[in-house]
Amino acid sequence: MNSYATRQPTESSVAPEEDAGTAPLMDLDELRRAAEQITANVESVIDGKHEAVQTALVVLLAEGHLLIEDVPGVGKTMLAKSLAKSVDCTVSRIQFTPDLLPSDVTGVSVYNQAERRFEFKPGAIFANIVIGDEINRASPKTQSALLECMEERQVTVDGSTYPLAAPFIVVATQNPVEMEGTYALPEAQRDRFMARIAMGYPDEDSELAMLTTRDTSSPLSRIRPVVTSDELRAMMVTARAVFASTPVKQYAVDLVRATREDRDLRLGASPRATLQLIRAAKAMAALAGRDFVLPDDVDALAVPVLGHRLLPTSRALGHHHESAPVIADIVRRIVASTPVPVGSGGAAAPGATGR
């Protein structure tokens, strides 16, 4: 079996956990302090990637799934592991390879000869945070095993349905499709990720500092949990309670609909993208200490939330070998040309938290 887990749950964890939505609200100042602790923890091993770390934290608070795409060796798995180890919850890691089977991911029914009945043995997907390493090296059949898990947060095996842990977050890494031995993720799979980020190469100072900080031991060995699973649930509920006014929601709808009508795109963003854009914007507002969403929050997340869902036309792609920079430019153009609503802040809705 090509998967392994740290703090991997046993069969008993197939039982449903407390839903994140039932956790109590957290004061926004307390949320910011907890978020700063997570950020400091992750940035102690990831040098010079503050924007990528912040986007990853936004996705975590919005209870979305994160796709980290870049060339090998730039710290994709390091970011995923350090983020997961910063929270005291169950963590599972799956190394995706061409021979990985769907049952390795979801689990399998095994016949118990002594009791003369089938027993379900949960796969590595049964954890709060699942790290999918090099997800696009697995076959399309294995990739598709994640579809139900990521959208419905449940697994169906042999006609029986098993709920996944709450919260449930997939942090997947992948190499560019131009690399050898990769299978491009289908549109339905990509659409289930809330955001995609790229690490990029470190700057000269960060790369030089890395030679000192990582010379003797793995930096991940120094990472300790700074937030409990209950605190994470409370942070998620608090972020969800942030108020988004009707003009801000309309602005998000206008942005997404513009991608479906743009001449340089042959596939626009789905309605799921609209939902996830607002959810992510709420999390970003909470991290900024606000109980309401601004258009700036939507703008800042437009590229990471929408970019991986879009397909450019061959004319727009032109001589470029990679589509991501082209799509990012298109999204920025759409953002710049979409009218920003006036007076889009406003008072928080009843039940939202104040500073």
mmCIF file of C-alpha atoms in Angstrom:
data_model
loop_
_atom_site.group_PDB
_atom_site.id
_atom_site.type_symbol
_atom_site.label_atom_id
_atom_site.label_comp_id
_atom_site.label_asym_id
_atom_site.label_seq_id
_atom_site.Cartn_x
_atom_site.Cartn_y
_atom_site.Cartn_z
ATOM 1 C CA MET A 1 0.000 0.000 0.000
ATOM 2 C CA ASN A 2 1.506 3.333 -1.068
ATOM 3 C CA SER A 3 0.104 5.478 1.694
ATOM 4 C CA TYR A 4 0.976 6.116 5.280
ATOM 5 C CA ALA A 5 -0.282 8.349 8.028
ATOM 6 C CA THR A 6 0.842 10.158 11.129
ATOM 7 C CA ARG A 7 -1.632 10.040 13.997
ATOM 8 C CA GLN A 8 -3.774 8.006 11.613
ATOM 9 C CA PRO A 9 -7.281 7.282 12.909
ATOM 10 C CA THR A 10 -8.488 3.777 13.532
ATOM 11 C CA GLU A 11 -11.741 2.251 12.385
ATOM 12 C CA SER A 12 -13.533 3.983 15.249
ATOM 13 C CA SER A 13 -12.919 7.339 13.573
ATOM 14 C CA VAL A 14 -15.369 6.399 10.838
ATOM 15 C CA ALA A 15 -18.078 7.542 13.242
ATOM 16 C CA PRO A 16 -19.086 11.155 12.625
ATOM 17 C CA GLU A 17 -17.317 13.795 14.693
ATOM 18 C CA GLU A 18 -18.691 17.069 15.980
ATOM 19 C CA ASP A 19 -19.412 19.270 13.014
ATOM 20 C CA ALA A 20 -17.310 22.419 12.748
ATOM 21 C CA GLY A 21 -20.496 24.457 12.533
ATOM 22 C CA THR A 22 -21.464 23.572 16.137
ATOM 23 C CA ALA A 23 -18.300 25.080 17.656
ATOM 24 C CA PRO A 24 -18.629 28.365 19.592
ATOM 25 C CA LEU A 25 -17.656 31.686 18.041
ATOM 26 C CA MET A 26 -14.217 33.095 18.810
ATOM 27 C CA ASP A 27 -13.329 36.734 19.419
ATOM 28 C CA LEU A 28 -11.648 38.191 16.336
ATOM 29 C CA ASP A 29 -8.615 39.365 18.311
ATOM 30 C CA GLU A 30 -8.185 35.844 19.645
ATOM 31 C CA LEU A 31 -8.551 34.466 16.121
ATOM 32 C CA ARG A 32 -5.835 36.798 14.843
ATOM 33 C CA ARG A 33 -3.463 35.754 17.619
ATOM 34 C CA ALA A 34 -4.020 32.076 16.852
ATOM 35 C CA ALA A 35 -3.541 32.729 13.129
ATOM 36 C CA GLU A 36 -0.307 34.599 13.810
ATOM 37 C CA GLN A 37 0.961 31.611 15.799
ATOM 38 C CA ILE A 38 0.217 29.276 12.889
ATOM 39 C CA THR A 39 1.862 31.683 10.445
ATOM 40 C CA ALA A 40 4.992 31.994 12.585
ATOM 41 C CA ASN A 41 5.135 28.212 12.935
ATOM 42 C CA VAL A 42 4.939 27.633 9.186
ATOM 43 C CA GLU A 43 7.297 30.471 8.285
ATOM 44 C CA SER A 44 9.917 29.045 10.633
ATOM 45 C CA VAL A 45 10.501 26.374 7.981
ATOM 46 C CA ILE A 46 9.255 28.169 4.837
ATOM 47 C CA ASP A 47 11.467 31.150 4.049
ATOM 48 C CA GLY A 48 10.280 34.158 2.053
ATOM 49 C CA LYS A 49 6.825 32.844 1.089
ATOM 50 C CA HIS A 50 4.518 34.978 3.228
ATOM 51 C CA GLU A 51 1.843 35.418 0.540
ATOM 52 C CA ALA A 52 1.629 31.667 -0.124
ATOM 53 C CA VAL A 53 1.432 30.944 3.611
ATOM 54 C CA GLN A 54 -1.337 33.520 4.092
ATOM 55 C CA THR A 55 -3.389 32.089 1.236
ATOM 56 C CA ALA A 56 -2.962 28.604 2.685
ATOM 57 C CA LEU A 57 -4.178 29.901 6.055
ATOM 58 C CA VAL A 58 -7.209 31.529 4.407
ATOM 59 C CA VAL A 59 -8.145 28.195 2.818
ATOM 60 C CA LEU A 60 -7.663 26.424 6.156
ATOM 61 C CA LEU A 61 -10.022 28.821 7.985
ATOM 62 C CA ALA A 62 -12.565 28.610 5.152
ATOM 63 C CA GLU A 63 -12.454 24.791 5.437
ATOM 64 C CA GLY A 64 -11.566 24.506 1.784
ATOM 65 C CA HIS A 65 -9.116 22.307 -0.080
ATOM 66 C CA LEU A 66 -5.747 23.632 -1.227
ATOM 67 C CA LEU A 67 -3.763 22.755 -4.359
ATOM 68 C CA ILE A 68 -0.046 23.626 -4.336
ATOM 69 C CA GLU A 69 1.437 23.451 -7.824
ATOM 70 C CA ASP A 70 5.062 24.050 -8.759
ATOM 71 C CA VAL A 71 8.261 22.405 -9.926
ATOM 72 C CA PRO A 72 9.941 19.812 -7.664
ATOM 73 C CA GLY A 73 12.087 20.971 -4.780
ATOM 74 C CA VAL A 74 10.580 24.376 -3.957
ATOM 75 C CA GLY A 75 8.842 23.369 -0.707
ATOM 76 C CA LYS A 76 5.331 22.261 -1.696
ATOM 77 C CA THR A 77 5.281 19.275 0.647
ATOM 78 C CA MET A 78 7.111 21.247 3.338
ATOM 79 C CA LEU A 79 4.339 23.857 3.334
ATOM 80 C CA ALA A 80 1.619 21.199 3.459
ATOM 81 C CA LYS A 81 3.294 19.312 6.319
ATOM 82 C CA SER A 82 4.140 22.382 8.403
ATOM 83 C CA LEU A 83 0.571 23.683 8.078
ATOM 84 C CA ALA A 84 -0.856 20.308 9.100
ATOM 85 C CA LYS A 85 1.558 19.865 12.022
ATOM 86 C CA SER A 86 0.643 23.297 13.387
ATOM 87 C CA VAL A 87 -2.818 22.002 14.301
ATOM 88 C CA ASP A 88 -3.351 19.269 16.888
ATOM 89 C CA CYS A 89 -5.611 17.004 14.847
ATOM 90 C CA THR A 90 -5.397 13.783 12.876
ATOM 91 C CA VAL A 91 -3.099 14.069 9.864
ATOM 92 C CA SER A 92 -2.703 11.588 7.029
ATOM 93 C CA ARG A 93 -0.298 11.625 4.089
ATOM 94 C CA ILE A 94 -0.813 9.810 0.805
ATOM 95 C CA GLN A 95 2.037 9.471 -1.663
ATOM 96 C CA PHE A 96 0.299 9.292 -5.030
ATOM 97 C CA THR A 97 1.977 6.931 -7.495
ATOM 98 C CA PRO A 98 0.803 5.268 -10.729
ATOM 99 C CA ASP A 99 0.127 1.968 -8.921
ATOM 100 C CA LEU A 100 -1.880 3.500 -6.060
ATOM 101 C CA LEU A 101 -5.382 2.001 -5.905
ATOM 102 C CA PRO A 102 -8.621 3.830 -5.062
ATOM 103 C CA SER A 103 -9.103 1.466 -2.099
ATOM 104 C CA ASP A 104 -5.757 2.631 -0.679
ATOM 105 C CA VAL A 105 -7.292 6.087 -0.445
ATOM 106 C CA THR A 106 -10.883 5.432 0.613
ATOM 107 C CA GLY A 107 -10.671 2.068 2.369
ATOM 108 C CA VAL A 108 -11.818 -1.466 1.660
ATOM 109 C CA SER A 109 -14.238 -4.070 3.001
ATOM 110 C CA VAL A 110 -12.370 -7.090 4.386
ATOM 111 C CA TYR A 111 -14.026 -10.410 5.222
ATOM 112 C CA ASN A 112 -13.672 -11.396 8.877
ATOM 113 C CA GLN A 113 -13.690 -15.165 8.784
ATOM 114 C CA ALA A 114 -14.059 -15.524 12.550
ATOM 115 C CA GLU A 115 -17.213 -13.413 12.669
ATOM 116 C CA ARG A 116 -18.310 -14.315 9.136
ATOM 117 C CA ARG A 117 -18.978 -10.769 8.052
ATOM 118 C CA PHE A 118 -17.310 -7.958 6.139
ATOM 119 C CA GLU A 119 -15.557 -5.194 8.076
ATOM 120 C CA PHE A 120 -14.650 -1.811 6.687
ATOM 121 C CA LYS A 121 -10.991 -0.854 7.003
ATOM 122 C CA PRO A 122 -10.740 2.920 6.542
ATOM 123 C CA GLY A 123 -8.162 4.294 4.137
ATOM 124 C CA ALA A 124 -5.828 7.233 4.579
ATOM 125 C CA ILE A 125 -8.585 9.694 3.655
ATOM 126 C CA PHE A 126 -10.058 9.342 7.167
ATOM 127 C CA ALA A 127 -8.258 12.220 8.877
ATOM 128 C CA ASN A 128 -8.854 15.898 9.571
ATOM 129 C CA ILE A 129 -6.049 17.054 7.288
ATOM 130 C CA VAL A 130 -5.041 14.854 4.357
ATOM 131 C CA ILE A 131 -1.807 15.626 2.514
ATOM 132 C CA GLY A 132 -1.928 14.317 -1.051
ATOM 133 C CA ASP A 133 1.646 14.384 -2.316
ATOM 134 C CA GLU A 134 2.122 14.600 -6.102
ATOM 135 C CA ILE A 135 -1.560 13.981 -6.706
ATOM 136 C CA ASN A 136 -1.194 14.112 -10.486
ATOM 137 C CA ARG A 137 1.170 11.128 -10.559
ATOM 138 C CA ALA A 138 -1.725 8.781 -9.769
ATOM 139 C CA SER A 139 -3.981 7.343 -12.447
ATOM 140 C CA PRO A 140 -7.244 9.148 -13.270
ATOM 141 C CA LYS A 141 -9.152 6.272 -11.645
ATOM 142 C CA THR A 142 -7.401 6.853 -8.322
ATOM 143 C CA GLN A 143 -7.738 10.624 -8.621
ATOM 144 C CA SER A 144 -11.480 10.210 -9.030
ATOM 145 C CA ALA A 145 -11.656 8.463 -5.647
ATOM 146 C CA LEU A 146 -11.304 11.913 -4.092
ATOM 147 C CA LEU A 147 -14.313 13.455 -5.845
ATOM 148 C CA GLU A 148 -16.979 12.342 -3.372
ATOM 149 C CA CYS A 149 -14.653 12.836 -0.402
ATOM 150 C CA MET A 150 -13.822 16.450 -1.224
ATOM 151 C CA GLU A 151 -17.321 17.611 -2.112
ATOM 152 C CA GLU A 152 -19.632 15.591 0.144
ATOM 153 C CA ARG A 153 -17.147 14.770 2.933
ATOM 154 C CA GLN A 154 -18.107 11.131 2.898
ATOM 155 C CA VAL A 155 -16.941 7.842 1.391
ATOM 156 C CA THR A 156 -19.142 5.211 -0.244
ATOM 157 C CA VAL A 157 -17.699 1.689 -0.387
ATOM 158 C CA ASP A 158 -19.701 -1.393 -1.400
ATOM 159 C CA GLY A 159 -22.976 0.478 -1.031
ATOM 160 C CA SER A 160 -22.266 1.757 2.485
ATOM 161 C CA THR A 161 -21.574 5.417 3.232
ATOM 162 C CA TYR A 162 -19.091 6.525 5.885
ATOM 163 C CA PRO A 163 -18.832 10.168 7.025
ATOM 164 C CA LEU A 164 -15.414 11.779 7.153
ATOM 165 C CA ALA A 165 -13.939 13.665 10.071
ATOM 166 C CA ALA A 166 -14.900 17.282 10.709
ATOM 167 C CA PRO A 167 -13.125 19.432 9.800
ATOM 168 C CA PHE A 168 -11.881 17.692 6.664
ATOM 169 C CA ILE A 169 -9.289 19.408 4.488
ATOM 170 C CA VAL A 170 -7.200 18.118 1.585
ATOM 171 C CA VAL A 171 -3.863 19.807 0.927
ATOM 172 C CA ALA A 172 -2.541 18.409 -2.344
ATOM 173 C CA THR A 173 0.693 19.058 -4.198
ATOM 174 C CA GLN A 174 1.274 18.531 -7.877
ATOM 175 C CA ASN A 175 3.982 19.038 -10.458
ATOM 176 C CA PRO A 176 3.281 21.020 -13.636
ATOM 177 C CA VAL A 177 1.571 18.900 -16.284
ATOM 178 C CA GLU A 178 4.579 19.434 -18.532
ATOM 179 C CA MET A 179 6.624 17.156 -16.233
ATOM 180 C CA GLU A 180 7.073 13.499 -17.149
ATOM 181 C CA GLY A 181 4.874 10.876 -15.507
ATOM 182 C CA THR A 182 1.966 13.181 -14.683
ATOM 183 C CA TYR A 183 -1.762 12.858 -15.368
ATOM 184 C CA ALA A 184 -3.564 16.180 -15.668
ATOM 185 C CA LEU A 185 -6.300 16.637 -13.068
ATOM 186 C CA PRO A 186 -9.736 16.726 -14.718
ATOM 187 C CA GLU A 187 -11.808 19.894 -14.498
ATOM 188 C CA ALA A 188 -14.191 18.331 -11.952
ATOM 189 C CA GLN A 189 -11.281 17.536 -9.647
ATOM 190 C CA ARG A 190 -9.654 20.961 -9.940
ATOM 191 C CA ASP A 191 -12.977 22.666 -9.272
ATOM 192 C CA ARG A 192 -13.165 21.042 -5.839
ATOM 193 C CA PHE A 193 -10.037 22.828 -4.670
ATOM 194 C CA MET A 194 -10.836 26.202 -3.157
ATOM 195 C CA ALA A 195 -7.528 27.729 -4.211
ATOM 196 C CA ARG A 196 -4.310 26.983 -6.044
ATOM 197 C CA ILE A 197 -1.000 28.543 -5.095
ATOM 198 C CA ALA A 198 2.494 28.352 -6.548
ATOM 199 C CA MET A 199 5.571 28.442 -4.338
ATOM 200 C CA GLY A 200 8.080 29.845 -6.809
ATOM 201 C CA TYR A 201 11.818 29.859 -6.301
ATOM 202 C CA PRO A 202 13.102 31.560 -3.114
ATOM 203 C CA ASP A 203 14.960 34.843 -3.323
ATOM 204 C CA GLU A 204 18.727 34.865 -2.898
ATOM 205 C CA ASP A 205 18.710 35.754 0.810
ATOM 206 C CA SER A 206 16.132 33.069 1.660
ATOM 207 C CA GLU A 207 18.036 30.435 -0.294
ATOM 208 C CA LEU A 208 21.265 31.379 1.478
ATOM 209 C CA ALA A 209 19.570 31.279 4.901
ATOM 210 C CA MET A 210 18.180 27.843 4.060
ATOM 211 C CA LEU A 211 21.708 26.435 3.883
ATOM 212 C CA THR A 212 22.150 27.278 7.555
ATOM 213 C CA THR A 213 18.727 26.423 8.968
ATOM 214 C CA ARG A 214 18.445 23.051 7.213
ATOM 215 C CA ASP A 215 22.054 21.918 7.306
ATOM 216 C CA THR A 216 21.858 19.541 10.268
ATOM 217 C CA SER A 217 18.285 18.285 10.671
ATOM 218 C CA SER A 218 14.843 18.434 9.142
ATOM 219 C CA PRO A 219 13.147 21.721 10.086
ATOM 220 C CA LEU A 220 9.832 19.882 10.419
ATOM 221 C CA SER A 221 11.151 18.178 13.557
ATOM 222 C CA ARG A 222 10.910 21.552 15.328
ATOM 223 C CA ILE A 223 7.241 22.096 14.440
ATOM 224 C CA ARG A 224 4.796 21.629 17.311
ATOM 225 C CA PRO A 225 1.007 22.133 17.321
ATOM 226 C CA VAL A 226 0.029 25.665 18.323
ATOM 227 C CA VAL A 227 -3.748 25.320 17.857
ATOM 228 C CA THR A 228 -6.053 22.546 19.076
ATOM 229 C CA SER A 229 -8.701 20.966 16.880
ATOM 230 C CA ASP A 230 -11.422 22.651 18.973
ATOM 231 C CA GLU A 231 -9.765 26.037 18.462
ATOM 232 C CA LEU A 232 -9.543 25.391 14.725
ATOM 233 C CA ARG A 233 -13.259 24.572 14.609
ATOM 234 C CA ALA A 234 -14.024 27.805 16.463
ATOM 235 C CA MET A 235 -11.837 29.772 14.041
ATOM 236 C CA MET A 236 -13.695 28.232 11.099
ATOM 237 C CA VAL A 237 -17.115 29.033 12.557
ATOM 238 C CA THR A 238 -16.030 32.593 13.320
ATOM 239 C CA ALA A 239 -14.764 33.096 9.773
ATOM 240 C CA ARG A 240 -18.025 31.723 8.406
ATOM 241 C CA ALA A 241 -19.988 34.248 10.501
ATOM 242 C CA VAL A 242 -18.246 37.241 8.910
ATOM 243 C CA PHE A 243 -20.777 39.454 7.126
ATOM 244 C CA ALA A 244 -20.773 39.826 3.347
ATOM 245 C CA SER A 245 -23.098 42.559 2.100
ATOM 246 C CA THR A 246 -25.300 42.167 -0.954
ATOM 247 C CA PRO A 247 -23.128 44.552 -3.054
ATOM 248 C CA VAL A 248 -20.011 42.500 -2.242
ATOM 249 C CA LYS A 249 -21.805 39.283 -3.145
ATOM 250 C CA GLN A 250 -22.979 40.882 -6.390
ATOM 251 C CA TYR A 251 -19.380 41.929 -7.092
ATOM 252 C CA ALA A 252 -18.203 38.323 -6.677
ATOM 253 C CA VAL A 253 -20.986 37.122 -8.975
ATOM 254 C CA ASP A 254 -20.024 39.733 -11.582
ATOM 255 C CA LEU A 255 -16.379 38.619 -11.506
ATOM 256 C CA VAL A 256 -17.224 34.952 -11.915
ATOM 257 C CA ARG A 257 -19.794 35.560 -14.651
ATOM 258 C CA ALA A 258 -17.266 37.697 -16.525
ATOM 259 C CA THR A 259 -14.952 34.682 -16.791
ATOM 260 C CA ARG A 260 -17.696 32.779 -18.630
ATOM 261 C CA GLU A 261 -18.046 35.519 -21.236
ATOM 262 C CA ASP A 262 -14.395 36.479 -21.713
ATOM 263 C CA ARG A 263 -13.094 36.063 -25.258
ATOM 264 C CA ASP A 264 -9.777 34.611 -24.038
ATOM 265 C CA LEU A 265 -11.328 31.794 -21.996
ATOM 266 C CA ARG A 266 -12.935 28.644 -23.340
ATOM 267 C CA LEU A 267 -14.029 27.511 -19.868
ATOM 268 C CA GLY A 268 -15.174 29.936 -17.194
ATOM 269 C CA ALA A 269 -15.591 29.511 -13.451
ATOM 270 C CA SER A 270 -18.462 27.479 -12.006
ATOM 271 C CA PRO A 271 -21.099 28.538 -9.451
ATOM 272 C CA ARG A 272 -19.038 26.569 -6.925
ATOM 273 C CA ALA A 273 -16.272 29.096 -7.553
ATOM 274 C CA THR A 274 -18.611 31.932 -6.542
ATOM 275 C CA LEU A 275 -19.445 30.213 -3.263
ATOM 276 C CA GLN A 276 -15.826 29.490 -2.485
ATOM 277 C CA LEU A 277 -14.690 32.989 -3.418
ATOM 278 C CA ILE A 278 -17.040 34.493 -0.821
ATOM 279 C CA ARG A 279 -16.103 31.882 1.797
ATOM 280 C CA ALA A 280 -12.423 32.613 1.253
ATOM 281 C CA ALA A 281 -13.047 36.373 1.370
ATOM 282 C CA LYS A 282 -14.787 35.954 4.731
ATOM 283 C CA ALA A 283 -11.761 34.099 6.083
ATOM 284 C CA MET A 284 -9.425 36.820 4.804
ATOM 285 C CA ALA A 285 -11.549 39.495 6.462
ATOM 286 C CA ALA A 286 -11.450 37.585 9.758
ATOM 287 C CA LEU A 287 -7.658 37.351 9.544
ATOM 288 C CA ALA A 288 -7.581 41.129 9.107
ATOM 289 C CA GLY A 289 -9.699 41.564 12.247
ATOM 290 C CA ARG A 290 -12.842 42.637 10.398
ATOM 291 C CA ASP A 291 -16.327 41.216 10.777
ATOM 292 C CA PHE A 292 -17.321 42.261 7.257
ATOM 293 C CA VAL A 293 -15.962 41.576 3.772
ATOM 294 C CA LEU A 294 -14.544 44.281 1.507
ATOM 295 C CA PRO A 295 -14.185 44.144 -2.287
ATOM 296 C CA ASP A 296 -10.424 44.199 -1.660
ATOM 297 C CA ASP A 297 -10.728 40.758 -0.040
ATOM 298 C CA VAL A 298 -12.425 39.425 -3.162
ATOM 299 C CA ASP A 299 -9.831 41.060 -5.422
ATOM 300 C CA ALA A 300 -6.901 39.622 -3.469
ATOM 301 C CA LEU A 301 -8.263 36.086 -3.787
ATOM 302 C CA ALA A 302 -9.516 36.208 -7.372
ATOM 303 C CA VAL A 303 -6.395 34.676 -8.942
ATOM 304 C CA PRO A 304 -5.817 31.830 -6.432
ATOM 305 C CA VAL A 305 -9.524 30.938 -6.207
ATOM 306 C CA LEU A 306 -10.489 31.279 -9.876
ATOM 307 C CA GLY A 307 -7.277 30.651 -11.800
ATOM 308 C CA HIS A 308 -7.131 26.846 -11.669
ATOM 309 C CA ARG A 309 -10.754 26.531 -12.828
ATOM 310 C CA LEU A 310 -10.245 28.416 -16.095
ATOM 311 C CA LEU A 311 -9.040 27.213 -19.494
ATOM 312 C CA PRO A 312 -7.578 29.743 -21.950
ATOM 313 C CA THR A 313 -8.192 29.657 -25.679
ATOM 314 C CA SER A 314 -5.335 28.615 -27.939
ATOM 315 C CA ARG A 315 -5.162 32.185 -29.211
ATOM 316 C CA ALA A 316 -4.718 33.562 -25.693
ATOM 317 C CA LEU A 317 -2.145 30.918 -24.847
ATOM 318 C CA GLY A 318 -0.109 31.786 -27.929
ATOM 319 C CA HIS A 319 3.526 30.794 -27.627
ATOM 320 C CA HIS A 320 3.407 30.374 -23.836
ATOM 321 C CA HIS A 321 4.289 26.914 -22.534
ATOM 322 C CA GLU A 322 2.457 27.361 -19.217
ATOM 323 C CA SER A 323 -1.148 28.473 -18.917
ATOM 324 C CA ALA A 324 -1.066 29.686 -15.281
ATOM 325 C CA PRO A 325 0.608 33.075 -15.954
ATOM 326 C CA VAL A 326 -1.699 33.693 -18.912
ATOM 327 C CA ILE A 327 -4.790 32.907 -16.840
ATOM 328 C CA ALA A 328 -3.560 35.098 -13.976
ATOM 329 C CA ASP A 329 -3.227 38.050 -16.362
ATOM 330 C CA ILE A 330 -6.739 37.423 -17.699
ATOM 331 C CA VAL A 331 -8.209 37.309 -14.182
ATOM 332 C CA ARG A 332 -6.424 40.538 -13.225
ATOM 333 C CA ARG A 333 -7.794 42.197 -16.351
ATOM 334 C CA ILE A 334 -11.315 41.054 -15.458
ATOM 335 C CA VAL A 335 -10.910 42.354 -11.901
ATOM 336 C CA ALA A 336 -9.663 45.718 -13.183
ATOM 337 C CA SER A 337 -12.588 46.078 -15.597
ATOM 338 C CA THR A 338 -15.356 45.018 -13.187
ATOM 339 C CA PRO A 339 -17.029 47.958 -11.392
ATOM 340 C CA VAL A 340 -16.413 47.977 -7.637
ATOM 341 C CA PRO A 341 -19.571 48.450 -5.528
ATOM 342 C CA VAL A 342 -19.859 51.659 -3.530
ATOM 343 C CA GLY A 343 -20.634 51.428 0.182
ATOM 344 C CA SER A 344 -20.010 47.700 0.268
ATOM 345 C CA GLY A 345 -18.929 47.395 3.889
ATOM 346 C CA GLY A 346 -21.752 47.919 6.311
ATOM 347 C CA ALA A 347 -22.686 46.581 9.685
ATOM 348 C CA ALA A 348 -22.245 42.967 10.573
ATOM 349 C CA ALA A 349 -25.149 40.604 10.468
ATOM 350 C CA PRO A 350 -26.686 39.416 13.737
ATOM 351 C CA GLY A 351 -24.507 36.717 15.272
ATOM 352 C CA ALA A 352 -21.303 37.878 13.623
ATOM 353 C CA THR A 353 -18.423 38.580 15.952
ATOM 354 C CA GLY A 354 -17.028 41.993 16.727
ATOM 355 C CA ARG A 355 -13.585 43.084 17.643
#
